[in-house]
Amino acid sequence: MNRTLSIILLAICSISPMVAQELPEKDKLALQERTKQKVEEFQGYTSNIANGNLSYERRRSSIESAMELFIGKGAPYTLTQEVVNKKTGEVKNIDKTKSGVKMQVSSVNRSWISSKPMREYLNALYRQSIKYADVRIESSDVVRVDNLHKVAEGRYEAMAYYCQRYARYDDRGLLTYGDVSRKKIKVYVTAKEIPFVGTIYEVQLGDVYVVSTKRLWE
Amino acid sequence: MGIKNFIISLLSATAAIIPIACRADNKYIDINNLYACEVKSVDEFISRFNGIETHPEIPNDSLSRVSNLFALFNHQEIFDTQNPELPVTMAKEFCDSVIAHNVTLSLTNGSMIAECPAMFQYKNKKYTLTLLLQQVVTDNGYVRWCISGVKGLETIIPQIESWRFTGISPVEHEIYFMGLSDYIPAGDAWSVKHPSSQPDQLSIFLTLVDSGALKLIQIKDETIHCIGVPGFVFTIHESPAQSNNSGWLMNRLERITSSQKADYITNLFHKL
């Protein structure tokens, strides 16, 4: 029996490992709710940015408000990662700098998915609201938050899932393009101790991934 | 209960196991209902599999547990065959095994292995390698994914599988093996390794990546192999569709004995 197989079989046979440091259920639900609100806020802003019926100022300010929701506000950000020395058990924190948050974009007219920095994506959405007579972005009521894991002291990561309908109409009100895309957002949560208040959780959104893009009409 | 009676009762009990695609002409897709039905994440798959959550269209009755398990199969891939009775029979036995053995899925107990074909660049050429990943729990309780295997490196470095052996002159020990320099800079080092030593691909892979010679371009896909149900192995894969049977679903089910599971894992880690 080779080594890989032995390791896997050992892992299967072993008692379920202790998943320590899980959040209490109450905090977990509150955090999921908070994350949902953030995703819904983002959905609201994207809908506003694309909505040509709103004023220039309102749409521009929606871009700025949307950027506030993201980790690093769209600029490069630093994440602290724990590194364990397997021999000595010593735990060290190292900082990893990541490029600004990105948004994956897709279309039913092409097979590939590309990535854009978030601000570039939101600006492109804004330009579309000028170029086309009517652009509408609607989101599903369902936002799911899963995989909430503690990744370091006071820091958690999760994934949020949502679905969005995008439609463009010409000046005669005819649909020129429409898709339904399913998306995933990485979520960063930081616990902060506030004197006299206790622990509060700050939720920030990360990269957005496209799961699928289908035509709006079957 | 006979399999036919079972299927009839299951079909009549819930519409959820029959995928309802939006097939009406020009039908404006109701994203709310379909998205609620979709298994949006592996976590949601596990929750429905373990009976913690339920498909929104499945009523809460005596059949709900088995109906939920049935709804986790990708119906198009598993049951749309010339003879659907065979896979349905197997799926029923699978559900029986899950319920009888009280099987619960967990990403951290080693019974779920992710397989990801990924595109890499090596010496200006693109290659597809397959990464095998598993979740582990660290000593201080954090959950992490880690690479536990890689396969396909022989397409980049054919010497891995080569039986070519030249060895070094038998008198070299007298001159402190100075002749080694003829092999190592010449890129022929593989032909002087011990003929029975078999280097493992993960170590070679990590060394190539670390040295910058091998670069990850893109992860192309993800399939999760689940080996924790007695008598069966299955894979789950994300299949977005405009239907109430979409998302992370079981797309392959195989009947297998405990001893065959060891072969299954060996093949998963070593065969392309």
CSV table of C-alpha atoms in Angstrom, one decimal:
chain,number,residue,atom,x,y,z
A,1,MET,CA,0.0,0.0,0.0
A,2,ASN,CA,1.5,3.3,-0.9
A,3,ARG,CA,2.1,6.2,1.3
A,4,THR,CA,-0.7,8.4,-0.1
A,5,LEU,CA,-3.3,5.7,0.4
A,6,SER,CA,-2.1,5.1,4.0
A,7,ILE,CA,-2.5,8.8,4.8
A,8,ILE,CA,-6.0,9.0,3.3
A,9,LEU,CA,-7.2,5.7,5.0
A,10,LEU,CA,-5.8,6.9,8.3
A,11,ALA,CA,-7.6,10.2,7.9
A,12,ILE,CA,-10.9,8.4,7.1
A,13,CYS,CA,-10.6,6.0,10.0
A,14,SER,CA,-9.6,8.7,12.5
A,15,ILE,CA,-12.2,10.3,14.8
A,16,SER,CA,-13.7,13.4,13.4
A,17,PRO,CA,-11.2,16.1,14.1
A,18,MET,CA,-12.0,18.8,16.5
A,19,VAL,CA,-13.1,21.9,14.6
A,20,ALA,CA,-12.3,24.3,17.3
A,21,GLN,CA,-13.0,27.9,17.6
A,22,GLU,CA,-16.3,27.7,15.9
A,23,LEU,CA,-18.5,30.7,16.5
A,24,PRO,CA,-21.5,30.2,18.8
A,25,GLU,CA,-24.6,29.5,16.7
A,26,LYS,CA,-26.2,32.8,17.7
A,27,ASP,CA,-23.2,34.8,16.4
A,28,LYS,CA,-23.0,32.7,13.3
A,29,LEU,CA,-26.6,33.5,12.4
A,30,ALA,CA,-26.0,37.1,13.1
A,31,LEU,CA,-22.9,37.2,11.0
A,32,GLN,CA,-24.7,35.4,8.1
A,33,GLU,CA,-27.4,38.0,8.3
A,34,ARG,CA,-24.9,40.8,8.4
A,35,THR,CA,-23.2,39.4,5.3
A,36,LYS,CA,-26.5,39.0,3.5
A,37,GLN,CA,-27.2,42.7,4.2
A,38,LYS,CA,-23.8,43.7,2.7
A,39,VAL,CA,-24.4,41.6,-0.4
A,40,GLU,CA,-27.9,43.1,-0.8
A,41,GLU,CA,-26.4,46.6,-0.3
A,42,PHE,CA,-23.9,45.8,-3.1
A,43,GLN,CA,-26.8,44.5,-5.3
A,44,GLY,CA,-28.7,47.7,-4.6
A,45,TYR,CA,-25.7,49.9,-5.6
A,46,THR,CA,-25.1,48.0,-8.9
A,47,SER,CA,-28.7,48.4,-9.7
A,48,ASN,CA,-28.5,52.1,-9.1
A,49,ILE,CA,-25.3,52.5,-11.1
A,50,ALA,CA,-26.9,50.9,-14.1
A,51,ASN,CA,-30.2,52.8,-13.8
A,52,GLY,CA,-30.1,55.7,-16.3
A,53,ASN,CA,-33.2,57.2,-14.7
A,54,LEU,CA,-31.2,58.2,-11.7
A,55,SER,CA,-29.2,61.4,-11.5
A,56,TYR,CA,-25.5,61.5,-12.5
A,57,GLU,CA,-24.6,62.3,-8.8
A,58,ARG,CA,-26.7,59.5,-7.4
A,59,ARG,CA,-25.1,56.9,-9.8
A,60,ARG,CA,-21.5,58.2,-9.2
A,61,SER,CA,-22.1,58.2,-5.4
A,62,SER,CA,-23.4,54.6,-5.7
A,63,ILE,CA,-20.0,53.7,-7.1
A,64,GLU,CA,-18.2,55.2,-4.1
A,65,SER,CA,-20.6,53.6,-1.7
A,66,ALA,CA,-20.2,50.2,-3.3
A,67,MET,CA,-16.4,50.4,-3.1
A,68,GLU,CA,-16.7,51.1,0.6
A,69,LEU,CA,-18.1,47.6,1.0
A,70,PHE,CA,-15.0,45.9,-0.3
A,71,ILE,CA,-11.9,44.9,1.5
A,72,GLY,CA,-9.2,47.6,0.9
A,73,LYS,CA,-12.0,49.7,-0.7
A,74,GLY,CA,-10.8,48.3,-4.1
A,75,ALA,CA,-7.1,49.1,-3.5
A,76,PRO,CA,-4.5,46.4,-2.7
A,77,TYR,CA,-5.0,45.0,0.7
A,78,THR,CA,-3.0,43.0,3.3
A,79,LEU,CA,-4.2,39.8,4.9
A,80,THR,CA,-2.4,38.3,7.9
A,81,GLN,CA,-1.9,34.6,7.6
A,82,GLU,CA,-0.8,32.2,10.4
A,83,VAL,CA,2.1,30.0,9.6
A,84,VAL,CA,2.8,27.0,11.8
A,85,ASN,CA,6.3,25.5,12.1
A,86,LYS,CA,5.4,21.8,12.1
A,87,LYS,CA,8.5,20.8,14.0
A,88,THR,CA,8.5,23.3,16.8
A,89,GLY,CA,4.8,24.2,16.8
A,90,GLU,CA,5.7,27.9,16.7
A,91,VAL,CA,3.0,30.0,15.2
A,92,LYS,CA,4.0,33.2,13.3
A,93,ASN,CA,1.9,35.7,11.5
A,94,ILE,CA,2.9,36.8,8.0
A,95,ASP,CA,1.3,39.5,5.9
A,96,LYS,CA,0.4,38.8,2.4
A,97,THR,CA,-0.5,41.7,0.1
A,98,LYS,CA,-3.2,41.1,-2.5
A,99,SER,CA,-4.1,43.1,-5.5
A,100,GLY,CA,-7.4,45.0,-5.3
A,101,VAL,CA,-10.7,43.2,-5.3
A,102,LYS,CA,-11.8,41.9,-8.7
A,103,MET,CA,-15.1,41.1,-10.4
A,104,GLN,CA,-15.4,38.3,-12.9
A,105,VAL,CA,-17.5,39.2,-15.9
A,106,SER,CA,-19.2,36.9,-18.4
A,107,SER,CA,-21.6,37.1,-21.3
A,108,VAL,CA,-23.9,34.6,-23.0
A,109,ASN,CA,-22.2,35.7,-26.3
A,110,ARG,CA,-18.8,34.4,-25.3
A,111,SER,CA,-17.5,31.3,-23.6
A,112,TRP,CA,-14.8,32.8,-21.5
A,113,ILE,CA,-14.9,34.6,-18.2
A,114,SER,CA,-12.6,37.6,-17.6
A,115,SER,CA,-11.7,39.6,-14.5
A,116,LYS,CA,-11.7,43.3,-13.9
A,117,PRO,CA,-10.7,45.4,-10.9
A,118,MET,CA,-14.0,46.2,-9.1
A,119,ARG,CA,-13.9,50.0,-9.7
A,120,GLU,CA,-13.3,49.4,-13.4
A,121,TYR,CA,-16.3,47.1,-13.5
A,122,LEU,CA,-18.5,49.6,-11.8
A,123,ASN,CA,-17.4,52.4,-14.0
A,124,ALA,CA,-18.1,50.2,-17.1
A,125,LEU,CA,-21.6,49.6,-15.7
A,126,TYR,CA,-22.1,53.3,-15.3
A,127,ARG,CA,-21.0,53.9,-18.9
A,128,GLN,CA,-23.5,51.3,-20.1
A,129,SER,CA,-26.3,53.3,-18.4
A,130,ILE,CA,-25.3,56.2,-20.6
A,131,LYS,CA,-24.8,54.2,-23.8
A,132,TYR,CA,-28.0,52.2,-23.7
A,133,ALA,CA,-31.6,53.5,-23.3
A,134,ASP,CA,-32.4,51.2,-20.4
A,135,VAL,CA,-30.3,48.9,-18.3
A,136,ARG,CA,-31.9,46.9,-15.5
A,137,ILE,CA,-30.2,44.8,-12.9
A,138,GLU,CA,-32.4,42.8,-10.6
A,139,SER,CA,-31.3,40.3,-7.9
A,140,SER,CA,-32.9,37.3,-6.5
A,141,ASP,CA,-34.3,37.5,-3.0
A,142,VAL,CA,-32.1,34.5,-2.1
A,143,VAL,CA,-28.6,35.3,-0.8
A,144,ARG,CA,-26.9,32.3,0.8
A,145,VAL,CA,-23.9,32.6,3.2
A,146,ASP,CA,-21.9,29.4,3.7
A,147,ASN,CA,-18.5,28.1,4.7
A,148,LEU,CA,-18.0,30.4,7.7
A,149,HIS,CA,-14.6,29.4,9.0
A,150,LYS,CA,-12.3,31.0,11.5
A,151,VAL,CA,-9.0,31.6,9.7
A,152,ALA,CA,-7.0,33.4,12.4
A,153,GLU,CA,-7.5,35.0,15.8
A,154,GLY,CA,-10.5,37.4,15.3
A,155,ARG,CA,-10.7,36.7,11.6
A,156,TYR,CA,-13.2,34.6,9.7
A,157,GLU,CA,-13.9,33.9,6.0
A,158,ALA,CA,-17.0,32.8,4.3
A,159,MET,CA,-18.6,32.6,0.8
A,160,ALA,CA,-21.9,34.3,-0.2
A,161,TYR,CA,-24.0,33.3,-3.2
A,162,TYR,CA,-26.4,35.3,-5.2
A,163,CYS,CA,-28.2,35.4,-8.5
A,164,GLN,CA,-28.6,38.4,-10.7
A,165,ARG,CA,-30.7,39.3,-13.8
A,166,TYR,CA,-29.2,41.8,-16.2
A,167,ALA,CA,-31.2,43.2,-19.1
A,168,ARG,CA,-30.6,45.9,-21.7
A,169,TYR,CA,-33.3,47.5,-23.8
A,170,ASP,CA,-33.2,49.8,-26.8
A,171,ASP,CA,-35.1,53.1,-27.1
A,172,ARG,CA,-38.2,51.2,-28.4
A,173,GLY,CA,-38.2,49.2,-25.2
A,174,LEU,CA,-37.0,46.0,-26.9
A,175,LEU,CA,-34.7,43.7,-25.1
A,176,THR,CA,-31.3,43.7,-26.8
A,177,TYR,CA,-29.4,41.6,-24.3
A,178,GLY,CA,-30.4,39.7,-21.2
A,179,ASP,CA,-28.7,37.2,-18.9
A,180,VAL,CA,-29.0,35.5,-15.5
A,181,SER,CA,-25.8,35.0,-13.8
A,182,ARG,CA,-25.0,33.1,-10.6
A,183,LYS,CA,-22.2,34.7,-8.5
A,184,LYS,CA,-20.1,33.9,-5.4
A,185,ILE,CA,-18.4,36.5,-3.3
A,186,LYS,CA,-15.6,35.8,-0.9
A,187,VAL,CA,-16.3,37.5,2.5
A,188,TYR,CA,-13.9,38.6,5.2
A,189,VAL,CA,-15.0,39.1,8.7
A,190,THR,CA,-13.0,40.8,11.4
A,191,ALA,CA,-14.0,40.7,15.1
A,192,LYS,CA,-13.3,44.0,16.8
A,193,GLU,CA,-13.4,44.6,20.5
A,194,ILE,CA,-15.2,47.9,21.3
A,195,PRO,CA,-14.9,49.2,24.9
A,196,PHE,CA,-18.2,49.1,26.8
A,197,VAL,CA,-19.9,47.4,23.7
A,198,GLY,CA,-18.2,44.1,23.3
A,199,THR,CA,-17.3,42.2,20.1
A,200,ILE,CA,-18.6,43.6,16.8
A,201,TYR,CA,-18.0,41.9,13.5
A,202,GLU,CA,-16.9,44.0,10.5
A,203,VAL,CA,-17.9,42.3,7.2
A,204,GLN,CA,-16.0,43.2,4.0
A,205,LEU,CA,-16.6,41.8,0.6
A,206,GLY,CA,-13.9,40.3,-1.6
A,207,ASP,CA,-13.5,39.0,-5.1
A,208,VAL,CA,-16.6,38.1,-7.0
A,209,TYR,CA,-16.7,34.9,-9.1
A,210,VAL,CA,-19.2,34.0,-11.9
A,211,VAL,CA,-20.6,30.5,-11.6
A,212,SER,CA,-22.7,30.5,-14.7
A,213,THR,CA,-24.4,32.9,-17.2
A,214,LYS,CA,-27.5,31.9,-19.0
A,215,ARG,CA,-29.9,33.7,-21.4
A,216,LEU,CA,-32.6,35.6,-19.7
A,217,TRP,CA,-35.2,34.1,-21.9
A,218,GLU,CA,-35.3,30.4,-22.6
B,1,MET,CA,-41.1,-2.2,-1.1
B,2,GLY,CA,-40.4,-3.2,-4.7
B,3,ILE,CA,-38.3,-0.8,-6.7
B,4,LYS,CA,-41.2,0.0,-9.1
B,5,ASN,CA,-43.6,0.8,-6.2
B,6,PHE,CA,-40.8,2.8,-4.6
B,7,ILE,CA,-40.3,4.9,-7.6
B,8,ILE,CA,-44.0,5.4,-8.1
B,9,SER,CA,-44.5,6.5,-4.5
B,10,LEU,CA,-41.5,8.8,-4.7
B,11,LEU,CA,-42.6,10.4,-7.9
B,12,SER,CA,-46.1,11.0,-6.6
B,13,ALA,CA,-44.8,12.2,-3.2
B,14,THR,CA,-42.7,15.0,-4.7
B,15,ALA,CA,-42.3,16.8,-7.9
B,16,ALA,CA,-38.8,18.0,-6.8
B,17,ILE,CA,-37.1,14.9,-8.0
B,18,ILE,CA,-38.3,15.5,-11.6
B,19,PRO,CA,-36.3,18.4,-12.9
B,20,ILE,CA,-38.7,21.1,-14.0
B,21,ALA,CA,-36.8,23.0,-16.6
B,22,CYS,CA,-38.1,26.4,-17.8
B,23,ARG,CA,-39.0,25.1,-21.2
B,24,ALA,CA,-42.0,27.2,-22.1
B,25,ASP,CA,-41.4,29.4,-25.1
B,26,ASN,CA,-40.2,32.8,-24.2
B,27,LYS,CA,-40.6,32.1,-20.5
B,28,TYR,CA,-39.2,34.8,-18.3
B,29,ILE,CA,-37.0,32.9,-15.8
B,30,ASP,CA,-38.2,33.1,-12.2
B,31,ILE,CA,-34.8,33.4,-10.7
B,32,ASN,CA,-36.1,33.4,-7.1
B,33,ASN,CA,-37.6,29.9,-7.1
B,34,LEU,CA,-34.9,28.3,-9.2
B,35,TYR,CA,-32.1,29.8,-7.2
B,36,ALA,CA,-33.7,28.7,-3.9
B,37,CYS,CA,-33.9,25.1,-5.3
B,38,GLU,CA,-30.3,25.2,-6.6
B,39,VAL,CA,-27.6,23.6,-4.5
B,40,LYS,CA,-25.5,26.7,-4.5
B,41,SER,CA,-22.5,25.4,-2.5
B,42,VAL,CA,-20.8,22.3,-1.4
B,43,ASP,CA,-21.9,23.2,2.1
B,44,GLU,CA,-25.5,23.3,1.0
B,45,PHE,CA,-25.0,19.9,-0.6
B,46,ILE,CA,-23.7,18.5,2.6
B,47,SER,CA,-26.5,20.1,4.7
B,48,ARG,CA,-29.2,18.5,2.4
B,49,PHE,CA,-27.3,15.2,2.3
B,50,ASN,CA,-27.1,15.1,6.1
B,51,GLY,CA,-30.7,16.0,6.5
B,52,ILE,CA,-30.1,19.4,8.1
B,53,GLU,CA,-31.6,21.4,5.2
B,54,THR,CA,-34.2,20.4,2.6
B,55,HIS,CA,-35.0,21.1,-1.1
B,56,PRO,CA,-37.7,23.8,-0.9
B,57,GLU,CA,-40.1,21.8,-3.1
B,58,ILE,CA,-40.0,18.6,-1.0
B,59,PRO,CA,-42.7,18.2,1.5
B,60,ASN,CA,-41.9,17.3,5.1
B,61,ASP,CA,-43.2,13.8,5.3
B,62,SER,CA,-41.9,10.2,5.8
B,63,LEU,CA,-40.3,10.3,2.4
B,64,SER,CA,-38.6,13.6,2.7
B,65,ARG,CA,-35.2,12.2,3.7
B,66,VAL,CA,-34.9,9.8,0.8
B,67,SER,CA,-36.5,12.4,-1.6
B,68,ASN,CA,-33.9,14.9,-0.6
B,69,LEU,CA,-31.1,12.4,-1.3
B,70,PHE,CA,-32.7,11.6,-4.7
B,71,ALA,CA,-32.9,15.3,-5.5
B,72,LEU,CA,-29.1,15.5,-4.9
B,73,PHE,CA,-28.5,13.4,-8.0
B,74,ASN,CA,-28.0,15.1,-11.3
B,75,HIS,CA,-31.0,13.6,-12.9
B,76,GLN,CA,-29.9,14.4,-16.4
B,77,GLU,CA,-26.5,12.7,-16.0
B,78,ILE,CA,-27.6,9.8,-13.9
B,79,PHE,CA,-31.1,8.8,-14.8
B,80,ASP,CA,-31.5,10.0,-18.5
B,81,THR,CA,-30.4,6.7,-20.0
B,82,GLN,CA,-31.9,4.1,-22.2
B,83,ASN,CA,-32.7,2.0,-19.2
B,84,PRO,CA,-33.3,4.3,-16.2
B,85,GLU,CA,-34.4,1.5,-13.9
B,86,LEU,CA,-30.8,0.4,-13.4
B,87,PRO,CA,-29.4,3.7,-12.1
B,88,VAL,CA,-32.7,4.3,-10.1
B,89,THR,CA,-32.3,0.9,-8.4
B,90,MET,CA,-28.7,1.7,-7.6
B,91,ALA,CA,-29.6,5.1,-6.3
B,92,LYS,CA,-32.3,3.6,-4.1
B,93,GLU,CA,-29.7,1.2,-2.6
B,94,PHE,CA,-27.4,4.1,-2.2
B,95,CYS,CA,-30.0,6.0,-0.2
B,96,ASP,CA,-30.8,2.9,1.9
B,97,SER,CA,-27.1,2.6,2.7
B,98,VAL,CA,-26.8,6.3,3.7
B,99,ILE,CA,-29.9,6.0,6.0
B,100,ALA,CA,-29.0,2.5,7.4
B,101,HIS,CA,-25.4,3.5,8.2
B,102,ASN,CA,-26.4,7.0,9.3
B,103,VAL,CA,-23.8,8.4,7.0
B,104,THR,CA,-23.0,12.1,7.3
B,105,LEU,CA,-20.7,13.9,5.0
B,106,SER,CA,-17.9,16.1,6.2
B,107,LEU,CA,-15.2,17.8,4.3
B,108,THR,CA,-12.7,17.5,7.1
B,109,ASN,CA,-12.9,13.7,7.9
B,110,GLY,CA,-10.8,12.7,4.8
B,111,SER,CA,-13.7,11.1,2.9
B,112,MET,CA,-14.0,13.9,0.4
B,113,ILE,CA,-11.3,14.6,-2.1
B,114,ALA,CA,-11.3,17.4,-4.6
B,115,GLU,CA,-10.0,16.7,-8.1
B,116,CYS,CA,-9.1,19.8,-10.1
B,117,PRO,CA,-7.7,19.8,-13.6
B,118,ALA,CA,-5.5,22.9,-13.9
B,119,MET,CA,-3.6,24.6,-16.7
B,120,PHE,CA,0.1,25.2,-16.1
B,121,GLN,CA,2.9,26.7,-18.1
B,122,TYR,CA,6.3,25.0,-18.3
B,123,LYS,CA,9.0,26.2,-20.7
B,124,ASN,CA,6.6,28.3,-22.6
B,125,LYS,CA,4.2,25.4,-23.2
B,126,LYS,CA,0.8,24.8,-21.6
B,127,TYR,CA,0.0,21.6,-19.9
B,128,THR,CA,-2.9,20.2,-17.9
B,129,LEU,CA,-2.1,18.7,-14.6
B,130,THR,CA,-4.6,17.3,-12.1
B,131,LEU,CA,-4.4,18.5,-8.5
B,132,LEU,CA,-5.9,16.5,-5.6
B,133,LEU,CA,-6.9,18.5,-2.5
B,134,GLN,CA,-8.2,17.6,0.9
B,135,GLN,CA,-9.3,19.6,3.9
B,136,VAL,CA,-7.3,19.2,7.1
B,137,VAL,CA,-7.8,20.6,10.6
B,138,THR,CA,-4.7,22.2,12.0
B,139,ASP,CA,-3.5,21.6,15.6
B,140,ASN,CA,-5.1,24.9,16.7
B,141,GLY,CA,-8.4,24.0,15.0
B,142,TYR,CA,-8.4,25.9,11.8
B,143,VAL,CA,-9.7,24.2,8.7
B,144,ARG,CA,-7.5,24.4,5.6
B,145,TRP,CA,-7.5,22.9,2.1
B,146,CYS,CA,-4.1,21.4,1.1
B,147,ILE,CA,-2.7,19.7,-2.0
B,148,SER,CA,-2.4,16.0,-1.3
B,149,GLY,CA,-1.5,14.8,-4.7
B,150,VAL,CA,-0.8,15.7,-8.3
B,151,LYS,CA,-0.9,13.7,-11.5
B,152,GLY,CA,0.0,14.2,-15.1
B,153,LEU,CA,3.6,15.4,-14.5
B,154,GLU,CA,4.9,12.7,-16.8
B,155,THR,CA,3.5,14.8,-19.7
B,156,ILE,CA,5.9,17.5,-18.7
B,157,ILE,CA,8.8,15.4,-17.5
B,158,PRO,CA,8.7,12.1,-19.4
B,159,GLN,CA,11.7,10.9,-17.5
B,160,ILE,CA,9.5,10.2,-14.5
B,161,GLU,CA,8.2,7.2,-16.2
B,162,SER,CA,11.3,6.4,-18.1
B,163,TRP,CA,13.1,3.1,-17.3
B,164,ARG,CA,16.3,4.4,-18.9
B,165,PHE,CA,19.2,3.8,-16.6
B,166,THR,CA,22.9,4.4,-17.4
B,167,GLY,CA,24.4,4.7,-14.0
B,168,ILE,CA,27.8,6.0,-13.2
B,169,SER,CA,31.1,4.2,-13.9
B,170,PRO,CA,32.0,1.5,-11.3
B,171,VAL,CA,35.3,3.2,-10.6
B,172,GLU,CA,33.9,6.6,-9.8
B,173,HIS,CA,34.1,6.0,-6.0
B,174,GLU,CA,37.9,6.2,-6.4
B,175,ILE,CA,37.7,9.8,-7.6
B,176,TYR,CA,35.0,11.1,-5.4
B,177,PHE,CA,32.3,10.6,-8.1
B,178,MET,CA,33.7,13.5,-10.1
B,179,GLY,CA,32.1,12.1,-13.2
B,180,LEU,CA,28.7,13.1,-11.9
B,181,SER,CA,29.3,16.5,-13.4
B,182,ASP,CA,29.0,14.9,-16.8
B,183,TYR,CA,25.4,14.0,-16.0
B,184,ILE,CA,23.9,16.7,-13.8
B,185,PRO,CA,24.6,19.8,-15.9
B,186,ALA,CA,23.8,17.9,-19.0
B,187,GLY,CA,20.2,17.4,-17.9
B,188,ASP,CA,20.6,13.6,-17.8
B,189,ALA,CA,20.4,13.3,-14.0
B,190,TRP,CA,17.3,11.0,-14.2
B,191,SER,CA,19.4,8.2,-15.8
B,192,VAL,CA,21.7,8.0,-12.7
B,193,LYS,CA,19.1,7.7,-10.0
B,194,HIS,CA,18.7,4.3,-8.4
B,195,PRO,CA,16.6,2.2,-10.8
B,196,SER,CA,14.1,1.1,-8.2
B,197,SER,CA,13.5,4.5,-6.5
B,198,GLN,CA,10.3,6.1,-7.6
B,199,PRO,CA,10.1,9.9,-6.9
B,200,ASP,CA,6.7,11.1,-5.9
B,201,GLN,CA,5.0,13.5,-8.2
B,202,LEU,CA,3.9,15.9,-5.4
B,203,SER,CA,7.5,16.6,-4.4
B,204,ILE,CA,8.6,17.2,-8.0
B,205,PHE,CA,5.6,19.4,-8.5
B,206,LEU,CA,6.2,21.5,-5.4
B,207,THR,CA,9.9,21.9,-6.4
B,208,LEU,CA,9.1,23.0,-9.9
B,209,VAL,CA,6.5,25.5,-8.7
B,210,ASP,CA,8.8,26.8,-6.0
B,211,SER,CA,11.6,27.3,-8.4
B,212,GLY,CA,9.3,29.3,-10.7
B,213,ALA,CA,9.7,26.8,-13.6
B,214,LEU,CA,6.0,25.7,-13.4
B,215,LYS,CA,3.4,28.4,-13.3
B,216,LEU,CA,-0.3,28.0,-12.5
B,217,ILE,CA,-2.5,29.6,-15.2
B,218,GLN,CA,-6.0,28.5,-14.3
B,219,ILE,CA,-7.9,25.9,-12.4
B,220,LYS,CA,-10.3,24.5,-15.1
B,221,ASP,CA,-12.8,22.5,-13.1
B,222,GLU,CA,-13.6,20.9,-9.8
B,223,THR,CA,-15.0,17.5,-9.0
B,224,ILE,CA,-15.3,16.1,-5.4
B,225,HIS,CA,-15.0,12.4,-4.8
B,226,CYS,CA,-16.9,11.0,-1.8
B,227,ILE,CA,-15.8,7.7,-0.5
B,228,GLY,CA,-17.6,7.7,2.9
B,229,VAL,CA,-20.8,5.7,2.0
B,230,PRO,CA,-20.5,2.0,2.6
B,231,GLY,CA,-20.7,0.1,-0.7
B,232,PHE,CA,-20.5,3.2,-2.9
B,233,VAL,CA,-18.4,6.0,-4.2
B,234,PHE,CA,-19.8,9.1,-5.9
B,235,THR,CA,-18.7,12.4,-7.3
B,236,ILE,CA,-20.2,15.8,-7.0
B,237,HIS,CA,-19.9,18.5,-9.6
B,238,GLU,CA,-21.4,21.9,-10.1
B,239,SER,CA,-23.9,21.9,-13.0
B,240,PRO,CA,-25.7,25.2,-13.2
B,241,ALA,CA,-29.0,24.8,-15.2
B,242,GLN,CA,-32.3,26.6,-15.5
B,243,SER,CA,-34.0,23.9,-13.6
B,244,ASN,CA,-34.9,22.9,-10.0
B,245,ASN,CA,-32.2,20.2,-10.2
B,246,SER,CA,-29.1,22.2,-10.5
B,247,GLY,CA,-25.9,23.3,-8.7
B,248,TRP,CA,-23.6,20.9,-6.8
B,249,LEU,CA,-25.1,17.5,-7.5
B,250,MET,CA,-24.0,13.9,-7.7
B,251,ASN,CA,-23.0,13.2,-11.3
B,252,ARG,CA,-21.6,9.7,-10.9
B,253,LEU,CA,-22.4,6.8,-8.7
B,254,GLU,CA,-20.5,3.6,-8.5
B,255,ARG,CA,-21.1,0.4,-6.5
B,256,ILE,CA,-17.9,-0.6,-4.9
B,257,THR,CA,-16.6,-3.0,-2.1
B,258,SER,CA,-14.4,-1.8,0.7
B,259,SER,CA,-11.3,-3.5,-0.8
B,260,GLN,CA,-12.1,-1.8,-4.2
B,261,LYS,CA,-12.1,1.6,-2.4
B,262,ALA,CA,-8.4,1.3,-1.9
B,263,ASP,CA,-7.9,0.8,-5.6
B,264,TYR,CA,-10.2,3.6,-6.3
B,265,ILE,CA,-8.1,6.0,-4.2
B,266,THR,CA,-4.9,4.7,-5.7
B,267,ASN,CA,-6.3,5.3,-9.2
B,268,LEU,CA,-7.6,8.7,-8.2
B,269,PHE,CA,-4.1,9.8,-7.1
B,270,HIS,CA,-2.1,8.0,-9.8
B,271,LYS,CA,-4.0,7.4,-12.9
B,272,LEU,CA,-5.0,10.0,-15.4
